[in-house]
Amino acid sequence: MNAVANRYDFVLFFDVADGNPNGDPDAGNLPRMDPETSQGLVSDVALKRKIRNYVAMVKEGEPGHGIYMTERTVLNQTHAKAYEAVGLTPVAKKLPKEQDGRRITEWMCANYFDIRAFGAVMTTEVNAGQVRGPIQLAFARSAEAIMPLEISITRSSVTNKKDLEKERTMGRKHIVPYSLYRVHGFVNAKLAEKTGFSEDDLELLWRALENMFEFDRSAARGEMAARKLFLFRHESALGSAQAHRLFERISVARRIEDETVAIGDKRLHNLQPARAFRDYVIEADREGLPAGVELVERF
Amino acid sequence: MSFQLHIWGDHACFTRPEMKVERVSYDVITPSAARGIFEAIHWKPAIRWVIDRIHVLKPIRFETIRRNEVGSKISARTAQSAMNAGDLTGLHLVVDENRQQRATLALRDVSYLIEAHFEMTAEAGGDTPAKHSEMFRRRATTGQCFHRPCLGVREFPAWFELVKTPPPSTLLESDRDLGWMLYDIDYANRRAPLFFRARMEGGVIDLVRVRGEGLRA
């Protein structure tokens, strides 16, 4: 399988309605926020978890698509089926340690999608046991400030016998009424070469980004959906333009009735907060893209 | 050949080695992290990047982020025996049984100007400095990179631009003693860490002078 040979820089937009996209363990599970701007945040690892879960689900039992970092819901037995008989010969005992380590790493890359995509640290004694994956994600950040709501809920049953005389127990949920998040990501072709991350894997990654929220429904999340994915595909492995300049071409603005209002416009203070995806306009500036860069709108 | 690279980003975490469980960032970028950024753009065994000066261009501010992380690494032995047996059963890590919640005290909204040059190494062979200098210049100008450079950790990408004149600084306190900082890891000498006394004077950390004064192991 050929490794990915092009550099990609991508922008993903996803939104949440009446849910908590990523709780902050430091703040009693409130949605993560940037304390200075009140923009909502979603950590890189939260999104990687969803990508792993999606791949584990659609590629269940397929060779080469094991997921090393599993949640309990992923059954261990399914991994047994992922066993790939090809190329598995017992390692000769006389190999020097470093080469040995490299073999283990290669084998792990060949069998586990998440190691091939995101990398992994496999022990420190062996020098080659550290893999940097080609996929790099940054923090997701909301387009505008979020205003989380605390919703108190009641449960009409109790957990402990001693609470039996109480009629109800109370709980709390934190939700973001609506927010559109933007996240930047990178595919490093040179690292893809090293882990064997293939074109098929890349296609699977794009599909995971599109569909990961569809299978991550829960009481806490509310309605989350991937809305837009823009790929900047570079002709070469090293790329042809600065990523930050490319990302600046993708802009978000508010739509108020038929008018488009830039984010940060003072008028927005007096206007209705956004409550749906249609309250935003996402625009891509395709004029004069640098040579060797192609802008693909995946969805 | 000397280069001036402007780098910036939303967040950064140049982890202090003494506080790496619940990560605490240094106040500014370390020379070793700066070297990593240059290497992400262009590096060959023939050259070695040396950081000369770090200009701090924005106020030093922190923000804490707590995340669920895993507490263990992949064991080479388990992988080895699974490999020999040709069976993936049991070779996985259940993250919610191995959970550690760790805080990161990260820097926010950082911007630096890094002055650096490279030296030729013993492995240079027939390579000329001009060749590597041109390669770096070309890549840094067009935004090419071997892999996306980052500000300490990979979730905080670094943006970069080759500049001729330093960008304007908004630093408020331009003289500060930053204490002992990691200079770099001495890979040739069993990965021994080297430290230096970091002083920011007029917003600049002068590493040429630091090297003249000598580094401490």
mmCIF file of C-alpha atoms in Angstrom, chain A:
data_model
loop_
_atom_site.group_PDB
_atom_site.id
_atom_site.type_symbol
_atom_site.label_atom_id
_atom_site.label_comp_id
_atom_site.label_asym_id
_atom_site.label_seq_id
_atom_site.Cartn_x
_atom_site.Cartn_y
_atom_site.Cartn_z
ATOM 1 C CA MET A 1 0.000 0.000 0.000
ATOM 2 C CA ASN A 2 1.396 3.372 -0.985
ATOM 3 C CA ALA A 3 1.871 5.908 1.741
ATOM 4 C CA VAL A 4 0.226 9.322 1.419
ATOM 5 C CA ALA A 5 2.498 11.469 -0.742
ATOM 6 C CA ASN A 6 0.829 14.887 -0.427
ATOM 7 C CA ARG A 7 0.782 17.293 2.422
ATOM 8 C CA TYR A 8 -2.702 18.321 3.564
ATOM 9 C CA ASP A 9 -3.792 21.108 5.868
ATOM 10 C CA PHE A 10 -7.446 20.847 6.778
ATOM 11 C CA VAL A 11 -10.173 22.857 8.476
ATOM 12 C CA LEU A 12 -13.129 21.077 10.016
ATOM 13 C CA PHE A 13 -16.270 22.790 11.249
ATOM 14 C CA PHE A 14 -18.618 21.034 13.612
ATOM 15 C CA ASP A 15 -21.416 22.298 15.771
ATOM 16 C CA VAL A 16 -23.264 21.398 18.922
ATOM 17 C CA ALA A 17 -26.842 22.086 19.877
ATOM 18 C CA ASP A 18 -27.939 21.747 23.514
ATOM 19 C CA GLY A 19 -25.022 19.580 24.505
ATOM 20 C CA ASN A 20 -21.586 19.530 26.039
ATOM 21 C CA PRO A 21 -18.989 18.859 23.335
ATOM 22 C CA ASN A 22 -16.070 18.446 25.743
ATOM 23 C CA GLY A 23 -16.233 18.689 29.529
ATOM 24 C CA ASP A 24 -13.455 20.305 31.530
ATOM 25 C CA PRO A 25 -12.378 18.019 34.405
ATOM 26 C CA ASP A 26 -10.962 21.081 36.160
ATOM 27 C CA ALA A 27 -14.267 22.918 36.151
ATOM 28 C CA GLY A 28 -16.756 20.285 37.272
ATOM 29 C CA ASN A 29 -17.359 19.102 33.713
ATOM 30 C CA LEU A 30 -18.429 22.492 32.381
ATOM 31 C CA PRO A 31 -17.792 22.889 28.665
ATOM 32 C CA ARG A 32 -14.166 23.884 28.096
ATOM 33 C CA MET A 33 -13.708 27.596 27.638
ATOM 34 C CA ASP A 34 -10.954 30.026 26.903
ATOM 35 C CA PRO A 35 -11.034 32.186 30.048
ATOM 36 C CA GLU A 36 -10.020 35.344 28.205
ATOM 37 C CA THR A 37 -12.335 35.262 25.232
ATOM 38 C CA SER A 38 -15.080 32.898 26.477
ATOM 39 C CA GLN A 39 -14.731 30.951 23.253
ATOM 40 C CA GLY A 40 -15.474 27.265 23.655
ATOM 41 C CA LEU A 41 -12.649 24.763 23.285
ATOM 42 C CA VAL A 42 -12.551 21.089 22.388
ATOM 43 C CA SER A 43 -9.242 19.346 23.015
ATOM 44 C CA ASP A 44 -7.368 17.565 20.255
ATOM 45 C CA VAL A 45 -7.529 14.293 22.168
ATOM 46 C CA ALA A 46 -11.313 14.419 22.460
ATOM 47 C CA LEU A 47 -11.576 14.440 18.672
ATOM 48 C CA LYS A 48 -8.935 11.750 18.252
ATOM 49 C CA ARG A 49 -10.948 9.528 20.588
ATOM 50 C CA LYS A 50 -13.960 9.885 18.293
ATOM 51 C CA ILE A 51 -11.888 9.103 15.221
ATOM 52 C CA ARG A 52 -10.616 5.945 16.929
ATOM 53 C CA ASN A 53 -14.118 4.892 17.906
ATOM 54 C CA TYR A 54 -15.406 5.422 14.390
ATOM 55 C CA VAL A 55 -12.596 3.404 12.825
ATOM 56 C CA ALA A 56 -13.001 0.644 15.404
ATOM 57 C CA MET A 57 -16.661 0.452 14.515
ATOM 58 C CA VAL A 58 -16.586 0.495 10.716
ATOM 59 C CA LYS A 59 -13.448 -1.595 10.382
ATOM 60 C CA GLU A 60 -14.332 -4.108 13.062
ATOM 61 C CA GLY A 61 -12.339 -7.239 12.525
ATOM 62 C CA GLU A 62 -10.563 -6.082 9.391
ATOM 63 C CA PRO A 63 -6.875 -6.839 9.282
ATOM 64 C CA GLY A 64 -4.656 -3.861 9.863
ATOM 65 C CA HIS A 65 -7.338 -1.774 11.512
ATOM 66 C CA GLY A 66 -6.923 -2.604 15.169
ATOM 67 C CA ILE A 67 -7.254 0.202 17.678
ATOM 68 C CA TYR A 68 -4.650 0.120 20.402
ATOM 69 C CA MET A 69 -6.127 2.777 22.672
ATOM 70 C CA THR A 70 -9.522 1.226 23.236
ATOM 71 C CA GLU A 71 -12.493 2.025 25.371
ATOM 72 C CA ARG A 72 -14.234 -0.783 27.135
ATOM 73 C CA THR A 73 -16.971 -0.852 24.541
ATOM 74 C CA VAL A 74 -14.574 -2.155 21.941
ATOM 75 C CA LEU A 75 -14.496 -5.891 22.381
ATOM 76 C CA ASN A 76 -11.121 -7.510 22.697
ATOM 77 C CA GLN A 77 -12.211 -10.493 20.684
ATOM 78 C CA THR A 78 -12.675 -8.424 17.551
ATOM 79 C CA HIS A 79 -8.965 -7.796 17.562
ATOM 80 C CA ALA A 80 -8.217 -11.448 17.187
ATOM 81 C CA LYS A 81 -9.811 -11.316 13.755
ATOM 82 C CA ALA A 82 -7.595 -8.435 12.768
ATOM 83 C CA TYR A 83 -4.646 -10.781 12.838
ATOM 84 C CA GLU A 84 -2.693 -10.554 9.674
ATOM 85 C CA ALA A 85 -0.853 -13.745 8.846
ATOM 86 C CA VAL A 86 1.370 -12.200 6.217
ATOM 87 C CA GLY A 87 4.902 -11.396 7.204
ATOM 88 C CA LEU A 88 4.725 -12.737 10.682
ATOM 89 C CA THR A 89 7.784 -14.793 11.319
ATOM 90 C CA PRO A 90 9.301 -15.300 14.733
ATOM 91 C CA VAL A 91 12.080 -12.876 15.363
ATOM 92 C CA ALA A 92 15.552 -14.355 15.374
ATOM 93 C CA LYS A 93 17.118 -14.084 18.784
ATOM 94 C CA LYS A 94 20.382 -12.743 17.550
ATOM 95 C CA LEU A 95 19.086 -9.499 16.104
ATOM 96 C CA PRO A 96 20.559 -6.448 17.766
ATOM 97 C CA LYS A 97 18.159 -4.735 20.117
ATOM 98 C CA GLU A 98 17.574 -1.620 18.109
ATOM 99 C CA GLN A 99 16.650 -3.483 14.955
ATOM 100 C CA ASP A 100 14.386 -5.666 17.036
ATOM 101 C CA GLY A 101 12.599 -2.612 18.321
ATOM 102 C CA ARG A 102 12.133 -1.313 14.812
ATOM 103 C CA ARG A 103 10.472 -4.576 13.802
ATOM 104 C CA ILE A 104 8.035 -4.322 16.669
ATOM 105 C CA THR A 105 7.237 -0.755 15.746
ATOM 106 C CA GLU A 106 6.675 -1.631 12.113
ATOM 107 C CA TRP A 107 4.459 -4.513 13.068
ATOM 108 C CA MET A 108 2.432 -2.330 15.414
ATOM 109 C CA CYS A 109 2.033 0.290 12.676
ATOM 110 C CA ALA A 110 0.887 -2.333 10.201
ATOM 111 C CA ASN A 111 -1.746 -3.702 12.556
ATOM 112 C CA TYR A 112 -3.093 -0.674 14.378
ATOM 113 C CA PHE A 113 -4.804 2.216 12.649
ATOM 114 C CA ASP A 114 -4.417 4.630 15.550
ATOM 115 C CA ILE A 115 -0.676 4.023 15.826
ATOM 116 C CA ARG A 116 -0.277 4.524 12.073
ATOM 117 C CA ALA A 117 -2.304 7.746 12.172
ATOM 118 C CA PHE A 118 -1.447 9.400 15.481
ATOM 119 C CA GLY A 119 1.736 7.622 16.539
ATOM 120 C CA ALA A 120 2.501 6.065 19.900
ATOM 121 C CA VAL A 121 5.193 5.821 22.478
ATOM 122 C CA MET A 122 6.202 2.214 22.843
ATOM 123 C CA THR A 123 8.685 1.888 25.661
ATOM 124 C CA THR A 124 11.764 4.014 26.023
ATOM 125 C CA GLU A 125 14.521 1.428 26.189
ATOM 126 C CA VAL A 126 14.393 0.762 22.483
ATOM 127 C CA ASN A 127 15.351 3.789 20.472
ATOM 128 C CA ALA A 128 13.047 3.084 17.549
ATOM 129 C CA GLY A 129 10.044 2.466 19.745
ATOM 130 C CA GLN A 130 8.614 5.945 19.358
ATOM 131 C CA VAL A 131 6.353 6.709 16.441
ATOM 132 C CA ARG A 132 5.212 10.122 15.388
ATOM 133 C CA GLY A 133 2.087 9.811 13.335
ATOM 134 C CA PRO A 134 1.254 11.928 10.304
ATOM 135 C CA ILE A 135 -2.013 13.277 11.701
ATOM 136 C CA GLN A 136 -1.777 16.290 13.939
ATOM 137 C CA LEU A 137 -4.807 18.079 15.359
ATOM 138 C CA ALA A 138 -4.948 21.385 17.173
ATOM 139 C CA PHE A 139 -7.564 22.529 19.693
ATOM 140 C CA ALA A 140 -10.992 23.272 18.291
ATOM 141 C CA ARG A 141 -12.287 26.733 19.074
ATOM 142 C CA SER A 142 -15.763 28.180 18.728
ATOM 143 C CA ALA A 143 -16.453 30.971 16.272
ATOM 144 C CA GLU A 144 -18.022 33.153 18.933
ATOM 145 C CA ALA A 145 -18.080 33.247 22.737
ATOM 146 C CA ILE A 146 -20.158 30.504 24.301
ATOM 147 C CA MET A 147 -22.535 30.892 27.206
ATOM 148 C CA PRO A 148 -22.918 27.493 28.884
ATOM 149 C CA LEU A 149 -26.137 26.800 30.738
ATOM 150 C CA GLU A 150 -26.433 24.792 33.895
ATOM 151 C CA ILE A 151 -29.543 22.658 33.827
ATOM 152 C CA SER A 152 -30.724 21.019 37.013
ATOM 153 C CA ILE A 153 -32.424 17.718 36.563
ATOM 154 C CA THR A 154 -34.243 15.382 38.898
ATOM 155 C CA ARG A 155 -34.377 11.643 39.119
ATOM 156 C CA SER A 156 -37.358 10.020 40.741
ATOM 157 C CA SER A 157 -35.430 7.054 42.137
ATOM 158 C CA VAL A 158 -32.483 6.881 44.570
ATOM 159 C CA THR A 159 -29.256 4.882 44.538
ATOM 160 C CA ASN A 160 -28.765 4.180 48.250
ATOM 161 C CA LYS A 161 -31.200 2.584 50.624
ATOM 162 C CA LYS A 162 -30.632 5.282 53.241
ATOM 163 C CA ASP A 163 -31.970 7.863 50.833
ATOM 164 C CA LEU A 164 -35.187 5.958 50.443
ATOM 165 C CA GLU A 165 -37.335 8.523 52.209
ATOM 166 C CA LYS A 166 -36.160 11.224 49.806
ATOM 167 C CA GLU A 167 -38.486 11.484 46.922
ATOM 168 C CA ARG A 168 -35.944 12.556 44.361
ATOM 169 C CA THR A 169 -32.265 13.073 43.732
ATOM 170 C CA MET A 170 -30.996 16.060 41.844
ATOM 171 C CA GLY A 171 -28.350 16.234 39.218
ATOM 172 C CA ARG A 172 -26.797 18.817 36.972
ATOM 173 C CA LYS A 173 -26.088 19.049 33.284
ATOM 174 C CA HIS A 174 -24.058 21.627 31.496
ATOM 175 C CA ILE A 175 -24.998 22.468 27.961
ATOM 176 C CA VAL A 176 -23.952 24.848 25.241
ATOM 177 C CA PRO A 177 -27.195 26.024 23.595
ATOM 178 C CA TYR A 178 -25.492 26.366 20.238
ATOM 179 C CA SER A 179 -21.963 26.789 18.982
ATOM 180 C CA LEU A 180 -19.968 26.326 15.808
ATOM 181 C CA TYR A 181 -16.422 25.028 16.336
ATOM 182 C CA ARG A 182 -13.485 25.185 14.008
ATOM 183 C CA VAL A 183 -10.458 22.915 14.188
ATOM 184 C CA HIS A 184 -7.234 22.850 12.202
ATOM 185 C CA GLY A 185 -5.407 19.677 11.307
ATOM 186 C CA PHE A 186 -2.373 18.548 9.388
ATOM 187 C CA VAL A 187 -1.336 15.485 7.441
ATOM 188 C CA ASN A 188 2.441 15.228 7.235
ATOM 189 C CA ALA A 189 3.299 13.116 4.230
ATOM 190 C CA LYS A 190 6.877 12.593 5.344
ATOM 191 C CA LEU A 191 5.689 11.010 8.564
ATOM 192 C CA ALA A 192 3.058 9.007 6.677
ATOM 193 C CA GLU A 193 5.936 7.397 4.830
ATOM 194 C CA LYS A 194 7.432 6.281 8.106
ATOM 195 C CA THR A 195 4.295 4.736 9.582
ATOM 196 C CA GLY A 196 2.864 3.460 6.296
ATOM 197 C CA PHE A 197 -0.265 5.648 6.498
ATOM 198 C CA SER A 198 -1.842 4.983 3.099
ATOM 199 C CA GLU A 199 -4.254 6.744 0.757
ATOM 200 C CA ASP A 200 -6.952 4.323 1.938
ATOM 201 C CA ASP A 201 -6.228 5.295 5.527
ATOM 202 C CA LEU A 202 -6.533 8.943 4.553
ATOM 203 C CA GLU A 203 -9.888 8.330 2.924
ATOM 204 C CA LEU A 204 -10.974 6.593 6.113
ATOM 205 C CA LEU A 205 -9.809 9.598 8.127
ATOM 206 C CA TRP A 206 -11.921 11.993 6.046
ATOM 207 C CA ARG A 207 -14.906 9.714 6.446
ATOM 208 C CA ALA A 208 -14.269 9.517 10.178
ATOM 209 C CA LEU A 209 -14.216 13.319 10.391
ATOM 210 C CA GLU A 210 -17.504 13.464 8.539
ATOM 211 C CA ASN A 211 -19.286 10.792 10.519
ATOM 212 C CA MET A 212 -17.645 10.526 13.921
ATOM 213 C CA PHE A 213 -20.399 12.451 15.707
ATOM 214 C CA GLU A 214 -23.111 10.303 14.136
ATOM 215 C CA PHE A 215 -22.035 7.418 16.343
ATOM 216 C CA ASP A 216 -21.145 9.357 19.446
ATOM 217 C CA ARG A 217 -24.643 10.122 20.641
ATOM 218 C CA SER A 218 -25.094 10.350 24.362
ATOM 219 C CA ALA A 219 -27.095 12.193 26.980
ATOM 220 C CA ALA A 220 -24.283 14.673 27.495
ATOM 221 C CA ARG A 221 -23.410 15.514 23.904
ATOM 222 C CA GLY A 222 -26.736 16.747 22.629
ATOM 223 C CA GLU A 223 -26.745 17.120 18.884
ATOM 224 C CA MET A 224 -23.321 17.332 17.368
ATOM 225 C CA ALA A 225 -22.593 17.265 13.658
ATOM 226 C CA ALA A 226 -19.684 17.759 11.324
ATOM 227 C CA ARG A 227 -20.625 20.609 9.015
ATOM 228 C CA LYS A 228 -17.788 21.428 6.649
ATOM 229 C CA LEU A 229 -14.411 20.000 5.816
ATOM 230 C CA PHE A 230 -11.952 21.922 3.674
ATOM 231 C CA LEU A 231 -8.751 20.258 2.537
ATOM 232 C CA PHE A 232 -5.769 22.144 1.236
ATOM 233 C CA ARG A 233 -4.031 19.538 -0.838
ATOM 234 C CA HIS A 234 -0.421 20.351 -1.633
ATOM 235 C CA GLU A 235 1.175 18.958 -4.726
ATOM 236 C CA SER A 236 4.285 17.868 -2.880
ATOM 237 C CA ALA A 237 5.000 16.146 0.394
ATOM 238 C CA LEU A 238 6.606 19.263 1.838
ATOM 239 C CA GLY A 239 3.836 21.579 0.752
ATOM 240 C CA SER A 240 3.717 24.707 -1.337
ATOM 241 C CA ALA A 241 2.355 27.386 0.964
ATOM 242 C CA GLN A 242 2.224 28.477 4.563
ATOM 243 C CA ALA A 243 -0.560 26.739 6.440
ATOM 244 C CA HIS A 244 -1.662 29.829 8.373
ATOM 245 C CA ARG A 245 -2.122 31.779 5.139
ATOM 246 C CA LEU A 246 -4.252 28.974 3.733
ATOM 247 C CA PHE A 247 -6.378 28.783 6.854
ATOM 248 C CA GLU A 248 -7.008 32.523 6.680
ATOM 249 C CA ARG A 249 -8.865 31.877 3.437
ATOM 250 C CA ILE A 250 -11.621 30.074 5.302
ATOM 251 C CA SER A 251 -13.715 32.590 7.151
ATOM 252 C CA VAL A 252 -16.836 32.496 9.274
ATOM 253 C CA ALA A 253 -19.393 35.263 9.624
ATOM 254 C CA ARG A 254 -22.810 35.635 11.199
ATOM 255 C CA ARG A 255 -25.902 35.764 9.088
ATOM 256 C CA ILE A 256 -28.663 37.976 10.427
ATOM 257 C CA GLU A 257 -31.693 37.683 8.230
ATOM 258 C CA ASP A 258 -30.198 38.404 4.812
ATOM 259 C CA GLU A 259 -27.209 40.332 6.035
ATOM 260 C CA THR A 260 -23.740 38.962 6.652
ATOM 261 C CA VAL A 261 -22.108 40.425 9.746
ATOM 262 C CA ALA A 262 -18.431 39.907 10.556
ATOM 263 C CA ILE A 263 -17.688 38.220 13.867
ATOM 264 C CA GLY A 264 -16.593 40.813 16.399
ATOM 265 C CA ASP A 265 -18.898 43.454 14.887
ATOM 266 C CA LYS A 266 -20.282 45.583 17.748
ATOM 267 C CA ARG A 267 -23.804 45.277 16.407
ATOM 268 C CA LEU A 268 -23.794 41.610 17.352
ATOM 269 C CA HIS A 269 -24.049 42.559 21.030
ATOM 270 C CA ASN A 270 -27.602 43.679 20.443
ATOM 271 C CA LEU A 271 -28.648 40.964 18.075
ATOM 272 C CA GLN A 272 -29.944 37.477 18.698
ATOM 273 C CA PRO A 273 -27.306 34.880 19.571
ATOM 274 C CA ALA A 274 -26.707 32.130 17.031
ATOM 275 C CA ARG A 275 -28.887 29.097 17.585
ATOM 276 C CA ALA A 276 -28.487 27.113 14.380
ATOM 277 C CA PHE A 277 -26.004 26.434 11.633
ATOM 278 C CA ARG A 278 -27.955 28.658 9.287
ATOM 279 C CA ASP A 279 -26.990 31.617 11.503
ATOM 280 C CA TYR A 280 -23.438 31.297 10.184
ATOM 281 C CA VAL A 281 -21.871 31.684 6.773
ATOM 282 C CA ILE A 282 -18.658 29.869 5.992
ATOM 283 C CA GLU A 283 -16.750 31.183 3.035
ATOM 284 C CA ALA A 284 -13.705 29.909 1.233
ATOM 285 C CA ASP A 285 -11.563 32.321 -0.721
ATOM 286 C CA ARG A 286 -10.485 30.406 -3.801
ATOM 287 C CA GLU A 287 -9.013 33.422 -5.589
ATOM 288 C CA GLY A 288 -5.353 33.170 -6.406
ATOM 289 C CA LEU A 289 -4.505 30.059 -4.454
ATOM 290 C CA PRO A 290 -0.734 29.545 -4.336
ATOM 291 C CA ALA A 291 0.608 27.366 -7.122
ATOM 292 C CA GLY A 292 0.569 23.697 -6.204
ATOM 293 C CA VAL A 293 -2.260 24.013 -3.692
ATOM 294 C CA GLU A 294 -5.724 22.720 -4.384
ATOM 295 C CA LEU A 295 -8.703 23.524 -2.186
ATOM 296 C CA VAL A 296 -11.119 20.644 -1.873
ATOM 297 C CA GLU A 297 -14.440 20.982 -0.124
ATOM 298 C CA ARG A 298 -15.103 17.461 1.080
ATOM 299 C CA PHE A 299 -18.569 18.261 2.414
#
